[in-house]
mmCIF file of N, CA and C in Angstrom:
data_model
loop_
_atom_site.group_PDB
_atom_site.id
_atom_site.type_symbol
_atom_site.label_atom_id
_atom_site.label_comp_id
_atom_site.label_asym_id
_atom_site.label_seq_id
_atom_site.Cartn_x
_atom_site.Cartn_y
_atom_site.Cartn_z
ATOM 1 N N MET A 13 104.920 108.697 114.716
ATOM 2 C CA MET A 13 105.513 108.113 113.774
ATOM 3 C C MET A 13 105.707 107.596 112.270
ATOM 4 N N ASN A 14 105.830 107.621 111.842
ATOM 5 C CA ASN A 14 104.988 107.407 110.014
ATOM 6 C C ASN A 14 105.696 106.189 109.795
ATOM 7 N N LYS A 15 104.987 105.565 109.074
ATOM 8 C CA LYS A 15 105.150 104.199 108.507
ATOM 9 C C LYS A 15 106.488 104.145 108.460
ATOM 10 N N ILE A 16 107.209 104.528 107.426
ATOM 11 C CA ILE A 16 108.581 103.915 106.675
ATOM 12 C C ILE A 16 109.035 103.979 107.943
ATOM 13 N N THR A 17 109.402 105.418 108.667
ATOM 14 C CA THR A 17 110.352 105.268 109.225
ATOM 15 C C THR A 17 110.103 104.069 110.622
ATOM 16 N N ALA A 18 108.942 103.644 111.441
ATOM 17 C CA ALA A 18 108.969 102.756 111.834
ATOM 18 C C ALA A 18 109.092 101.082 111.123
ATOM 19 N N ALA A 19 108.507 101.503 109.965
ATOM 20 C CA ALA A 19 109.427 100.387 108.623
ATOM 21 C C ALA A 19 110.939 99.922 109.862
ATOM 22 N N VAL A 20 111.667 100.728 108.989
ATOM 23 C CA VAL A 20 113.354 101.371 109.638
ATOM 24 C C VAL A 20 113.211 101.490 110.203
ATOM 25 N N LEU A 21 113.172 101.117 111.489
ATOM 26 C CA LEU A 21 112.664 100.812 112.714
ATOM 27 C C LEU A 21 112.956 99.459 113.060
ATOM 28 N N THR A 22 111.973 99.332 112.688
ATOM 29 C CA THR A 22 112.145 97.581 113.241
ATOM 30 C C THR A 22 112.661 96.651 112.716
ATOM 31 N N LEU A 23 113.241 96.316 110.842
ATOM 32 C CA LEU A 23 114.005 96.052 110.331
ATOM 33 C C LEU A 23 114.801 96.404 110.932
ATOM 34 N N ALA A 24 115.993 98.207 110.819
ATOM 35 C CA ALA A 24 117.317 98.268 111.408
ATOM 36 C C ALA A 24 117.160 97.006 112.726
ATOM 37 N N MET A 25 116.283 96.942 114.010
ATOM 38 C CA MET A 25 116.783 96.851 115.321
ATOM 39 C C MET A 25 116.446 94.877 114.940
ATOM 40 N N PHE A 26 115.990 94.872 114.548
ATOM 41 C CA PHE A 26 115.618 93.208 114.217
ATOM 42 C C PHE A 26 116.331 92.325 113.509
ATOM 43 N N GLY A 27 116.786 93.143 111.345
ATOM 44 C CA GLY A 27 117.463 92.908 111.100
ATOM 45 C C GLY A 27 116.265 92.399 109.596
ATOM 46 N N CYS A 28 117.345 92.259 108.529
ATOM 47 C CA CYS A 28 115.885 90.976 107.679
ATOM 48 C C CYS A 28 115.986 89.690 108.015
ATOM 49 N N ALA A 29 115.457 89.050 107.671
ATOM 50 C CA ALA A 29 115.090 87.966 107.737
ATOM 51 C C ALA A 29 116.389 87.101 107.624
ATOM 52 N N THR A 30 116.814 86.411 108.059
ATOM 53 C CA THR A 30 118.666 85.671 106.988
ATOM 54 C C THR A 30 117.934 83.998 107.375
ATOM 55 N N ALA A 31 117.228 83.521 107.907
ATOM 56 C CA ALA A 31 117.258 81.908 108.778
ATOM 57 C C ALA A 31 115.616 81.514 108.833
ATOM 58 N N PRO A 32 115.357 80.947 108.632
ATOM 59 C CA PRO A 32 114.608 80.698 108.394
ATOM 60 C C PRO A 32 112.950 81.341 110.248
ATOM 61 N N VAL A 33 112.126 82.113 110.123
ATOM 62 C CA VAL A 33 111.353 82.411 111.498
ATOM 63 C C VAL A 33 110.655 81.478 112.005
ATOM 64 N N ARG A 34 110.731 81.138 113.036
ATOM 65 C CA ARG A 34 109.718 80.322 113.151
ATOM 66 C C ARG A 34 109.296 79.556 114.806
ATOM 67 N N LYS A 35 108.278 79.838 115.517
ATOM 68 C CA LYS A 35 108.458 79.862 116.444
ATOM 69 C C LYS A 35 108.970 78.838 117.575
ATOM 70 N N THR A 36 108.688 77.902 117.086
ATOM 71 C CA THR A 36 109.324 76.152 117.685
ATOM 72 C C THR A 36 110.483 75.868 116.201
ATOM 73 N N HIS A 37 111.823 75.009 116.965
ATOM 74 C CA HIS A 37 112.752 74.988 116.222
ATOM 75 C C HIS A 37 112.321 73.355 115.937
ATOM 76 N N THR A 38 112.742 72.745 115.255
ATOM 77 C CA THR A 38 112.330 71.080 115.013
ATOM 78 C C THR A 38 112.870 70.585 113.677
ATOM 79 N N ALA A 39 113.776 71.303 113.469
ATOM 80 C CA ALA A 39 114.791 71.095 112.213
ATOM 81 C C ALA A 39 115.372 70.063 112.633
ATOM 82 N N GLY A 40 116.703 70.313 113.564
ATOM 83 C CA GLY A 40 117.797 69.179 114.110
ATOM 84 C C GLY A 40 118.939 69.342 113.303
ATOM 85 N N PRO A 41 119.804 68.638 113.873
ATOM 86 C CA PRO A 41 120.573 69.023 112.536
ATOM 87 C C PRO A 41 120.925 68.113 110.881
ATOM 88 N N ALA A 42 121.790 68.851 110.432
ATOM 89 C CA ALA A 42 121.363 69.177 108.991
ATOM 90 C C ALA A 42 121.916 67.986 108.655
ATOM 91 N N PRO A 43 121.243 66.469 108.010
ATOM 92 C CA PRO A 43 122.879 65.584 107.633
ATOM 93 C C PRO A 43 123.617 65.918 106.874
ATOM 94 N N GLN A 44 124.444 64.931 107.206
ATOM 95 C CA GLN A 44 125.871 64.749 107.083
ATOM 96 C C GLN A 44 126.224 64.751 105.328
ATOM 97 N N ASN A 45 125.149 64.399 103.668
ATOM 98 C CA ASN A 45 125.183 64.815 102.717
ATOM 99 C C ASN A 45 123.605 64.997 102.732
ATOM 100 N N PRO A 46 123.746 65.454 101.482
ATOM 101 C CA PRO A 46 122.623 66.597 101.345
ATOM 102 C C PRO A 46 122.130 64.429 99.798
ATOM 103 N N PRO A 47 120.989 64.855 100.616
ATOM 104 C CA PRO A 47 119.934 63.592 99.987
ATOM 105 C C PRO A 47 119.674 63.651 98.117
ATOM 106 N N ALA A 48 119.491 62.031 97.864
ATOM 107 C CA ALA A 48 119.443 62.616 96.054
ATOM 108 C C ALA A 48 118.203 62.920 95.930
ATOM 109 N N PRO A 49 118.046 64.121 95.022
ATOM 110 C CA PRO A 49 117.613 64.509 94.501
ATOM 111 C C PRO A 49 116.170 63.669 94.161
ATOM 112 N N VAL A 50 114.770 64.115 94.470
ATOM 113 C CA VAL A 50 113.785 62.709 94.895
ATOM 114 C C VAL A 50 113.092 63.551 93.578
ATOM 115 N N VAL A 51 112.949 62.258 92.779
ATOM 116 C CA VAL A 51 113.080 62.052 91.635
ATOM 117 C C VAL A 51 111.090 60.781 91.955
ATOM 118 N N GLN A 52 110.242 61.604 91.322
ATOM 119 C CA GLN A 52 108.639 61.141 91.147
ATOM 120 C C GLN A 52 107.336 61.378 90.686
ATOM 121 N N ALA A 53 106.915 60.912 90.366
ATOM 122 C CA ALA A 53 105.944 61.647 89.282
ATOM 123 C C ALA A 53 105.787 62.740 90.121
ATOM 124 N N GLN A 54 104.837 63.449 89.353
ATOM 125 C CA GLN A 54 104.380 65.023 89.479
ATOM 126 C C GLN A 54 102.976 64.055 90.116
ATOM 127 N N GLY A 55 103.174 65.471 91.129
ATOM 128 C CA GLY A 55 102.087 65.005 92.550
ATOM 129 C C GLY A 55 102.327 64.177 93.147
ATOM 130 N N THR A 56 103.130 63.064 93.536
ATOM 131 C CA THR A 56 103.424 61.730 94.864
ATOM 132 C C THR A 56 103.590 62.858 95.419
ATOM 133 N N PRO A 57 103.634 61.880 96.637
ATOM 134 C CA PRO A 57 104.199 62.909 98.080
ATOM 135 C C PRO A 57 105.789 62.174 98.249
ATOM 136 N N ALA A 58 105.909 63.735 98.033
ATOM 137 C CA ALA A 58 107.894 63.548 98.463
ATOM 138 C C ALA A 58 107.995 62.306 100.107
ATOM 139 N N ASN A 59 109.611 62.722 100.280
ATOM 140 C CA ASN A 59 109.670 62.138 101.421
ATOM 141 C C ASN A 59 109.556 62.832 102.267
ATOM 142 N N PRO A 60 108.069 62.836 103.786
ATOM 143 C CA PRO A 60 108.172 64.258 104.621
ATOM 144 C C PRO A 60 109.231 64.956 105.203
ATOM 145 N N ASP A 61 110.571 64.141 104.969
ATOM 146 C CA ASP A 61 111.331 65.283 105.769
ATOM 147 C C ASP A 61 111.769 65.798 104.736
ATOM 148 N N LEU A 62 111.186 66.116 103.683
ATOM 149 C CA LEU A 62 112.008 66.578 103.185
ATOM 150 C C LEU A 62 112.468 68.356 103.453
ATOM 151 N N VAL A 63 111.284 68.660 104.164
ATOM 152 C CA VAL A 63 111.549 69.966 104.311
ATOM 153 C C VAL A 63 112.238 70.135 105.497
ATOM 154 N N LYS A 64 112.249 69.037 106.376
ATOM 155 C CA LYS A 64 112.761 69.256 107.513
ATOM 156 C C LYS A 64 114.617 69.401 107.628
ATOM 157 N N ASN A 65 114.746 68.473 106.756
ATOM 158 C CA ASN A 65 115.763 68.467 106.169
ATOM 159 C C ASN A 65 116.349 70.025 105.404
ATOM 160 N N ALA A 66 115.642 70.409 104.854
ATOM 161 C CA ALA A 66 116.021 71.954 104.148
ATOM 162 C C ALA A 66 116.169 72.400 104.847
ATOM 163 N N GLN A 67 115.051 72.699 105.995
ATOM 164 C CA GLN A 67 115.015 73.305 107.170
ATOM 165 C C GLN A 67 116.746 73.810 107.574
ATOM 166 N N ALA A 68 116.654 72.509 108.084
ATOM 167 C CA ALA A 68 118.494 72.247 108.578
ATOM 168 C C ALA A 68 119.356 72.251 108.090
ATOM 169 N N PHE A 69 119.169 72.198 106.606
ATOM 170 C CA PHE A 69 120.900 72.788 105.764
ATOM 171 C C PHE A 69 120.470 74.573 105.974
ATOM 172 N N TYR A 70 120.269 75.299 106.492
ATOM 173 C CA TYR A 70 119.233 76.649 105.687
ATOM 174 C C TYR A 70 119.511 77.425 106.750
ATOM 175 N N GLN A 71 119.955 76.163 108.209
ATOM 176 C CA GLN A 71 119.775 76.440 109.489
ATOM 177 C C GLN A 71 121.122 76.887 110.245
ATOM 178 N N ALA A 72 122.031 75.658 108.860
ATOM 179 C CA ALA A 72 123.718 75.055 108.993
ATOM 180 C C ALA A 72 124.079 76.069 108.568
ATOM 181 N N ALA A 73 123.809 76.637 107.774
ATOM 182 C CA ALA A 73 124.401 77.457 105.936
ATOM 183 C C ALA A 73 124.632 77.150 105.129
ATOM 184 N N LYS A 74 123.822 76.263 105.545
ATOM 185 C CA LYS A 74 123.965 74.849 103.762
ATOM 186 C C LYS A 74 123.263 75.295 102.406
ATOM 187 N N ILE A 75 123.125 76.459 101.563
ATOM 188 C CA ILE A 75 122.107 77.314 101.290
ATOM 189 C C ILE A 75 121.650 76.920 99.977
ATOM 190 N N ASP A 76 123.273 76.766 99.541
ATOM 191 C CA ASP A 76 123.206 75.993 98.053
ATOM 192 C C ASP A 76 122.713 74.061 98.194
ATOM 193 N N ASP A 77 122.299 73.100 100.048
ATOM 194 C CA ASP A 77 122.039 72.741 100.117
ATOM 195 C C ASP A 77 120.952 72.718 99.888
ATOM 196 N N ALA A 78 120.464 73.831 101.137
ATOM 197 C CA ALA A 78 119.325 73.482 100.757
ATOM 198 C C ALA A 78 118.110 74.019 100.652
ATOM 199 N N LYS A 79 118.647 74.415 99.099
ATOM 200 C CA LYS A 79 118.271 75.714 97.050
ATOM 201 C C LYS A 79 117.782 73.927 96.460
ATOM 202 N N ASN A 80 119.001 73.363 96.184
ATOM 203 C CA ASN A 80 118.893 72.018 95.499
ATOM 204 C C ASN A 80 118.249 71.291 96.126
ATOM 205 N N LEU A 81 117.969 70.878 97.477
ATOM 206 C CA LEU A 81 116.565 69.752 97.745
ATOM 207 C C LEU A 81 115.546 71.188 97.454
ATOM 208 N N LEU A 82 115.213 71.848 97.400
ATOM 209 C CA LEU A 82 113.820 72.751 97.326
ATOM 210 C C LEU A 82 112.810 71.969 96.139
ATOM 211 N N TRP A 83 113.992 72.743 94.830
ATOM 212 C CA TRP A 83 114.368 73.265 93.963
ATOM 213 C C TRP A 83 114.207 71.875 93.208
ATOM 214 N N SER A 84 114.531 70.328 94.054
ATOM 215 C CA SER A 84 113.427 69.195 93.572
ATOM 216 C C SER A 84 112.167 68.338 93.240
ATOM 217 N N VAL A 85 111.176 69.181 93.306
ATOM 218 C CA VAL A 85 110.915 68.525 93.955
ATOM 219 C C VAL A 85 110.183 70.252 93.194
ATOM 220 N N ASN A 86 108.184 69.588 92.616
ATOM 221 C CA ASN A 86 107.695 71.182 93.371
ATOM 222 C C ASN A 86 106.418 70.820 94.407
ATOM 223 N N GLU A 87 105.287 71.799 94.470
ATOM 224 C CA GLU A 87 105.012 72.062 95.638
ATOM 225 C C GLU A 87 103.813 71.093 95.298
ATOM 226 N N GLU A 88 102.781 70.052 95.199
ATOM 227 C CA GLU A 88 102.313 69.065 94.407
ATOM 228 C C GLU A 88 102.698 67.668 95.862
ATOM 229 N N GLN A 89 104.266 67.402 95.002
ATOM 230 C CA GLN A 89 105.153 67.056 96.287
ATOM 231 C C GLN A 89 105.943 67.131 97.068
ATOM 232 N N VAL A 90 104.753 68.314 97.938
ATOM 233 C CA VAL A 90 104.974 69.124 99.540
ATOM 234 C C VAL A 90 104.132 67.930 100.440
ATOM 235 N N GLN A 91 103.706 67.694 101.466
ATOM 236 C CA GLN A 91 102.949 66.987 102.612
ATOM 237 C C GLN A 91 102.381 68.427 102.756
ATOM 238 N N PRO A 92 101.111 68.642 102.246
ATOM 239 C CA PRO A 92 100.073 69.374 102.387
ATOM 240 C C PRO A 92 100.574 70.222 103.763
ATOM 241 N N THR A 93 101.021 69.294 104.544
ATOM 242 C CA THR A 93 101.388 70.804 106.376
ATOM 243 C C THR A 93 102.779 71.210 106.004
ATOM 244 N N ALA A 94 103.613 71.013 105.004
ATOM 245 C CA ALA A 94 105.034 71.638 104.748
ATOM 246 C C ALA A 94 105.224 72.138 103.664
ATOM 247 N N ARG A 95 103.611 72.510 103.601
ATOM 248 C CA ARG A 95 103.496 72.793 102.897
ATOM 249 C C ARG A 95 104.214 75.484 102.908
ATOM 250 N N ALA A 96 103.276 75.347 103.678
ATOM 251 C CA ALA A 96 104.026 77.240 104.214
ATOM 252 C C ALA A 96 105.157 77.228 104.299
ATOM 253 N N GLU A 97 106.153 76.253 104.654
ATOM 254 C CA GLU A 97 107.278 75.898 105.337
ATOM 255 C C GLU A 97 107.699 75.913 103.736
ATOM 256 N N PHE A 98 108.090 75.111 102.893
ATOM 257 C CA PHE A 98 108.380 74.769 101.857
ATOM 258 C C PHE A 98 107.981 76.597 101.198
ATOM 259 N N TRP A 99 107.093 77.029 101.001
ATOM 260 C CA TRP A 99 107.602 78.321 100.309
ATOM 261 C C TRP A 99 108.393 79.438 101.683
ATOM 262 N N ASN A 100 108.210 79.790 103.082
ATOM 263 C CA ASN A 100 108.854 79.943 103.149
ATOM 264 C C ASN A 100 110.623 79.990 103.171
ATOM 265 N N LEU A 101 110.578 78.602 103.524
ATOM 266 C CA LEU A 101 112.473 79.155 102.824
ATOM 267 C C LEU A 101 112.358 78.762 101.777
ATOM 268 N N ARG A 102 111.368 78.311 100.843
ATOM 269 C CA ARG A 102 112.538 79.368 98.972
ATOM 270 C C ARG A 102 112.494 80.452 99.865
ATOM 271 N N GLY A 103 111.670 81.323 99.717
ATOM 272 C CA GLY A 103 111.194 83.175 100.133
ATOM 273 C C GLY A 103 112.936 83.390 100.532
ATOM 274 N N LEU A 104 113.363 82.312 101.764
ATOM 275 C CA LEU A 104 114.845 83.407 102.281
ATOM 276 C C LEU A 104 115.736 82.956 101.884
ATOM 277 N N ILE A 105 115.982 82.048 100.954
ATOM 278 C CA ILE A 105 116.747 80.663 100.623
ATOM 279 C C ILE A 105 116.936 82.192 98.577
ATOM 280 N N GLU A 106 115.791 83.308 98.617
ATOM 281 C CA GLU A 106 115.669 83.853 97.220
ATOM 282 C C GLU A 106 116.019 84.999 97.710
ATOM 283 N N LEU A 107 115.469 85.980 99.075
ATOM 284 C CA LEU A 107 115.615 86.219 99.562
ATOM 285 C C LEU A 107 117.712 86.406 99.899
ATOM 286 N N ASN A 108 117.986 85.440 100.571
ATOM 287 C CA ASN A 108 119.722 85.542 100.834
ATOM 288 C C ASN A 108 120.614 85.287 98.741
ATOM 289 N N GLN A 109 119.600 85.533 98.460
ATOM 290 C CA GLN A 109 120.198 85.258 97.109
ATOM 291 C C GLN A 109 120.303 86.725 95.946
ATOM 292 N N ARG A 110 119.647 87.705 97.502
ATOM 293 C CA ARG A 110 119.250 88.718 97.248
ATOM 294 C C ARG A 110 118.661 89.030 95.186
ATOM 295 N N GLN A 111 116.972 88.088 95.369
ATOM 296 C CA GLN A 111 115.909 88.167 94.995
ATOM 297 C C GLN A 111 114.854 88.750 95.354
ATOM 298 N N PRO A 112 114.584 89.741 95.645
ATOM 299 C CA PRO A 112 113.945 89.760 96.419
ATOM 300 C C PRO A 112 111.673 89.514 96.410
ATOM 301 N N GLU A 113 112.094 90.003 94.496
ATOM 302 C CA GLU A 113 110.780 89.853 92.944
ATOM 303 C C GLU A 113 109.858 88.438 93.681
ATOM 304 N N ALA A 114 111.924 87.398 93.642
ATOM 305 C CA ALA A 114 111.216 86.144 93.908
ATOM 306 C C ALA A 114 110.580 86.417 95.556
ATOM 307 N N ALA A 115 111.294 86.489 96.196
ATOM 308 C CA ALA A 115 110.552 86.373 97.164
ATOM 309 C C ALA A 115 109.322 86.367 97.782
ATOM 310 N N GLN A 116 109.010 87.286 97.058
ATOM 311 C CA GLN A 116 108.124 88.380 97.683
ATOM 312 C C GLN A 116 106.582 86.931 97.319
ATOM 313 N N ILE A 117 107.162 86.584 95.915
ATOM 314 C CA ILE A 117 106.186 85.583 95.442
ATOM 315 C C ILE A 117 105.750 84.465 96.718
ATOM 316 N N SER A 118 106.656 83.612 97.168
ATOM 317 C CA SER A 118 106.744 82.976 97.749
ATOM 318 C C SER A 118 106.529 82.887 99.033
ATOM 319 N N PHE A 119 106.571 83.915 99.939
ATOM 320 C CA PHE A 119 105.749 84.534 100.378
ATOM 321 C C PHE A 119 104.246 85.180 101.513
ATOM 322 N N GLN A 120 103.833 85.250 99.734
ATOM 323 C CA GLN A 120 102.491 85.188 100.106
ATOM 324 C C GLN A 120 102.039 83.857 99.835
ATOM 325 N N LYS A 121 102.448 82.520 98.918
ATOM 326 C CA LYS A 121 102.054 82.456 98.754
ATOM 327 C C LYS A 121 102.627 80.949 100.432
ATOM 328 N N ALA A 122 103.106 81.089 100.878
ATOM 329 C CA ALA A 122 103.665 80.364 103.207
ATOM 330 C C ALA A 122 102.379 81.049 103.351
ATOM 331 N N LEU A 123 101.630 82.303 103.192
ATOM 332 C CA LEU A 123 100.866 82.815 103.472
ATOM 333 C C LEU A 123 99.383 81.814 103.823
ATOM 334 N N THR A 124 99.432 82.088 101.976
ATOM 335 C CA THR A 124 98.478 81.178 101.863
ATOM 336 C C THR A 124 98.008 79.349 102.326
ATOM 337 N N GLN A 125 99.561 79.445 102.460
ATOM 338 C CA GLN A 125 98.823 77.188 102.562
ATOM 339 C C GLN A 125 99.376 77.742 103.967
ATOM 340 N N ASN A 126 99.288 78.576 104.873
ATOM 341 C CA ASN A 126 99.990 78.315 106.471
ATOM 342 C C ASN A 126 98.015 77.136 106.998
ATOM 343 N N ARG A 127 98.879 76.117 108.009
ATOM 344 C CA ARG A 127 97.724 76.130 109.049
ATOM 345 C C ARG A 127 97.905 76.435 110.116
ATOM 346 N N VAL A 128 99.042 76.640 111.283
ATOM 347 C CA VAL A 128 99.606 76.559 111.415
ATOM 348 C C VAL A 128 99.269 78.491 112.401
ATOM 349 N N PRO A 129 97.548 78.946 112.469
ATOM 350 C CA PRO A 129 97.806 80.669 113.195
ATOM 351 C C PRO A 129 99.877 81.417 113.955
ATOM 352 N N GLU A 130 100.175 79.971 114.348
ATOM 353 C CA GLU A 130 101.019 81.205 114.618
ATOM 354 C C GLU A 130 102.440 81.621 113.988
ATOM 355 N N TYR A 131 102.520 80.817 113.281
ATOM 356 C CA TYR A 131 103.069 81.329 112.120
ATOM 357 C C TYR A 131 102.912 82.471 110.981
ATOM 358 N N ARG A 132 101.932 82.433 111.901
ATOM 359 C CA ARG A 132 102.079 84.027 110.202
ATOM 360 C C ARG A 132 102.197 84.901 110.255
ATOM 361 N N GLY A 133 102.699 86.389 111.715
ATOM 362 C CA GLY A 133 102.972 86.778 111.347
ATOM 363 C C GLY A 133 105.181 86.443 110.792
ATOM 364 N N TYR A 134 105.747 85.294 111.327
ATOM 365 C CA TYR A 134 106.850 85.370 111.075
ATOM 366 C C TYR A 134 107.388 85.341 109.435
ATOM 367 N N TYR A 135 105.501 84.097 108.051
ATOM 368 C CA TYR A 135 106.019 84.706 107.220
ATOM 369 C C TYR A 135 105.420 86.307 106.956
ATOM 370 N N GLN A 136 104.335 86.967 107.310
ATOM 371 C CA GLN A 136 104.109 88.654 107.415
ATOM 372 C C GLN A 136 105.258 89.179 107.554
ATOM 373 N N TYR A 137 106.165 89.021 108.486
ATOM 374 C CA TYR A 137 107.522 89.789 108.649
ATOM 375 C C TYR A 137 108.026 89.325 107.574
ATOM 376 N N ASN A 138 108.383 88.208 106.577
ATOM 377 C CA ASN A 138 109.861 88.232 106.053
ATOM 378 C C ASN A 138 108.749 88.276 104.852
ATOM 379 N N TYR A 139 107.629 88.973 104.555
ATOM 380 C CA TYR A 139 107.667 89.220 103.552
ATOM 381 C C TYR A 139 107.089 90.342 103.534
ATOM 382 N N ALA A 140 107.597 91.180 104.542
ATOM 383 C CA ALA A 140 108.153 92.683 105.005
ATOM 384 C C ALA A 140 109.130 93.121 104.258
ATOM 385 N N SER A 141 110.230 92.061 105.219
ATOM 386 C CA SER A 141 111.363 92.548 104.549
ATOM 387 C C SER A 141 111.535 92.299 102.476
ATOM 388 N N ALA A 142 110.542 91.644 102.558
ATOM 389 C CA ALA A 142 111.386 91.062 101.172
ATOM 390 C C ALA A 142 110.787 92.923 99.912
ATOM 391 N N LEU A 143 109.424 92.946 101.069
ATOM 392 C CA LEU A 143 109.339 94.185 100.164
ATOM 393 C C LEU A 143 110.440 95.627 100.447
ATOM 394 N N TYR A 144 110.584 95.613 101.817
ATOM 395 C CA TYR A 144 111.455 96.406 101.460
ATOM 396 C C TYR A 144 112.707 96.373 100.935
ATOM 397 N N GLU A 145 113.075 94.821 100.809
ATOM 398 C CA GLU A 145 114.842 95.138 99.874
ATOM 399 C C GLU A 145 114.267 95.520 97.916
ATOM 400 N N SER A 146 112.779 95.893 97.622
ATOM 401 C CA SER A 146 112.297 95.865 96.596
ATOM 402 C C SER A 146 112.311 97.242 97.123
ATOM 403 N N ASN A 147 112.401 97.926 97.661
ATOM 404 C CA ASN A 147 112.135 99.104 97.548
ATOM 405 C C ASN A 147 111.380 99.359 97.487
ATOM 406 N N ARG A 148 110.121 99.255 98.960
ATOM 407 C CA ARG A 148 108.778 99.309 98.761
ATOM 408 C C ARG A 148 108.896 99.461 100.187
ATOM 409 N N PRO A 149 109.189 101.128 100.518
ATOM 410 C CA PRO A 149 108.450 100.435 102.447
ATOM 411 C C PRO A 149 107.440 100.847 102.908
ATOM 412 N N ASN A 150 107.207 101.357 101.961
ATOM 413 C CA ASN A 150 105.230 101.657 102.448
ATOM 414 C C ASN A 150 104.871 100.476 102.382
ATOM 415 N N ASP A 151 105.330 99.751 101.048
ATOM 416 C CA ASP A 151 104.258 97.842 101.252
ATOM 417 C C ASP A 151 104.573 97.510 102.713
ATOM 418 N N SER A 152 105.644 97.163 103.049
ATOM 419 C CA SER A 152 106.161 96.486 104.320
ATOM 420 C C SER A 152 106.335 97.307 105.996
ATOM 421 N N ALA A 153 105.924 98.268 105.285
ATOM 422 C CA ALA A 153 105.042 98.697 106.310
ATOM 423 C C ALA A 153 104.083 98.649 107.227
ATOM 424 N N ASP A 154 102.985 98.644 105.687
ATOM 425 C CA ASP A 154 101.496 98.273 105.948
ATOM 426 C C ASP A 154 101.862 96.665 106.699
ATOM 427 N N ILE A 155 102.299 95.988 105.866
ATOM 428 C CA ILE A 155 102.475 94.882 106.638
ATOM 429 C C ILE A 155 102.737 94.110 107.762
ATOM 430 N N LEU A 156 103.593 95.787 108.081
ATOM 431 C CA LEU A 156 104.930 94.816 109.581
ATOM 432 C C LEU A 156 103.209 96.025 110.735
ATOM 433 N N ASN A 157 103.132 96.334 109.395
ATOM 434 C CA ASN A 157 102.001 97.884 111.230
ATOM 435 C C ASN A 157 100.296 96.385 111.531
ATOM 436 N N SER A 158 100.080 94.868 110.361
ATOM 437 C CA SER A 158 98.768 94.287 110.525
ATOM 438 C C SER A 158 100.054 93.352 111.154
ATOM 439 N N ILE A 159 100.850 93.087 111.579
ATOM 440 C CA ILE A 159 100.905 91.586 112.442
ATOM 441 C C ILE A 159 100.662 91.269 113.357
ATOM 442 N N ASP A 160 99.710 89.959 114.217
ATOM 443 C CA ASP A 160 98.598 89.799 114.670
ATOM 444 C C ASP A 160 99.932 90.346 115.797
#
């Protein structure tokens, strides 16, 4: 089986990621009302639950609420331990909005910021999904074949 066939088969069996792909689920229920946008000086850590809340919104199909929360801060305002998931969620939202090129950049940043080895494969899968959606099946297959 060639690489393209393997990639297409994998994506057909499992589909492209439409929800945050994680080994464990820690988000909990989505807040009833979206939190107000975070207004802090650049570089000041934001609410430590920001990424967790955005993940909960995303998993509850409240994509706009998740996007508003994630786009209200820059990377420096996110807790260092949550930065990989911050970029992963941004990438998933970008994929959801049919912006695979932007999603590729976000997933690359998730892979760079990742501190949890067990999540690397999930971020790689999401990155491969973005490549596939960008009409790059060979590159997608290469990533899928490299997943540990």
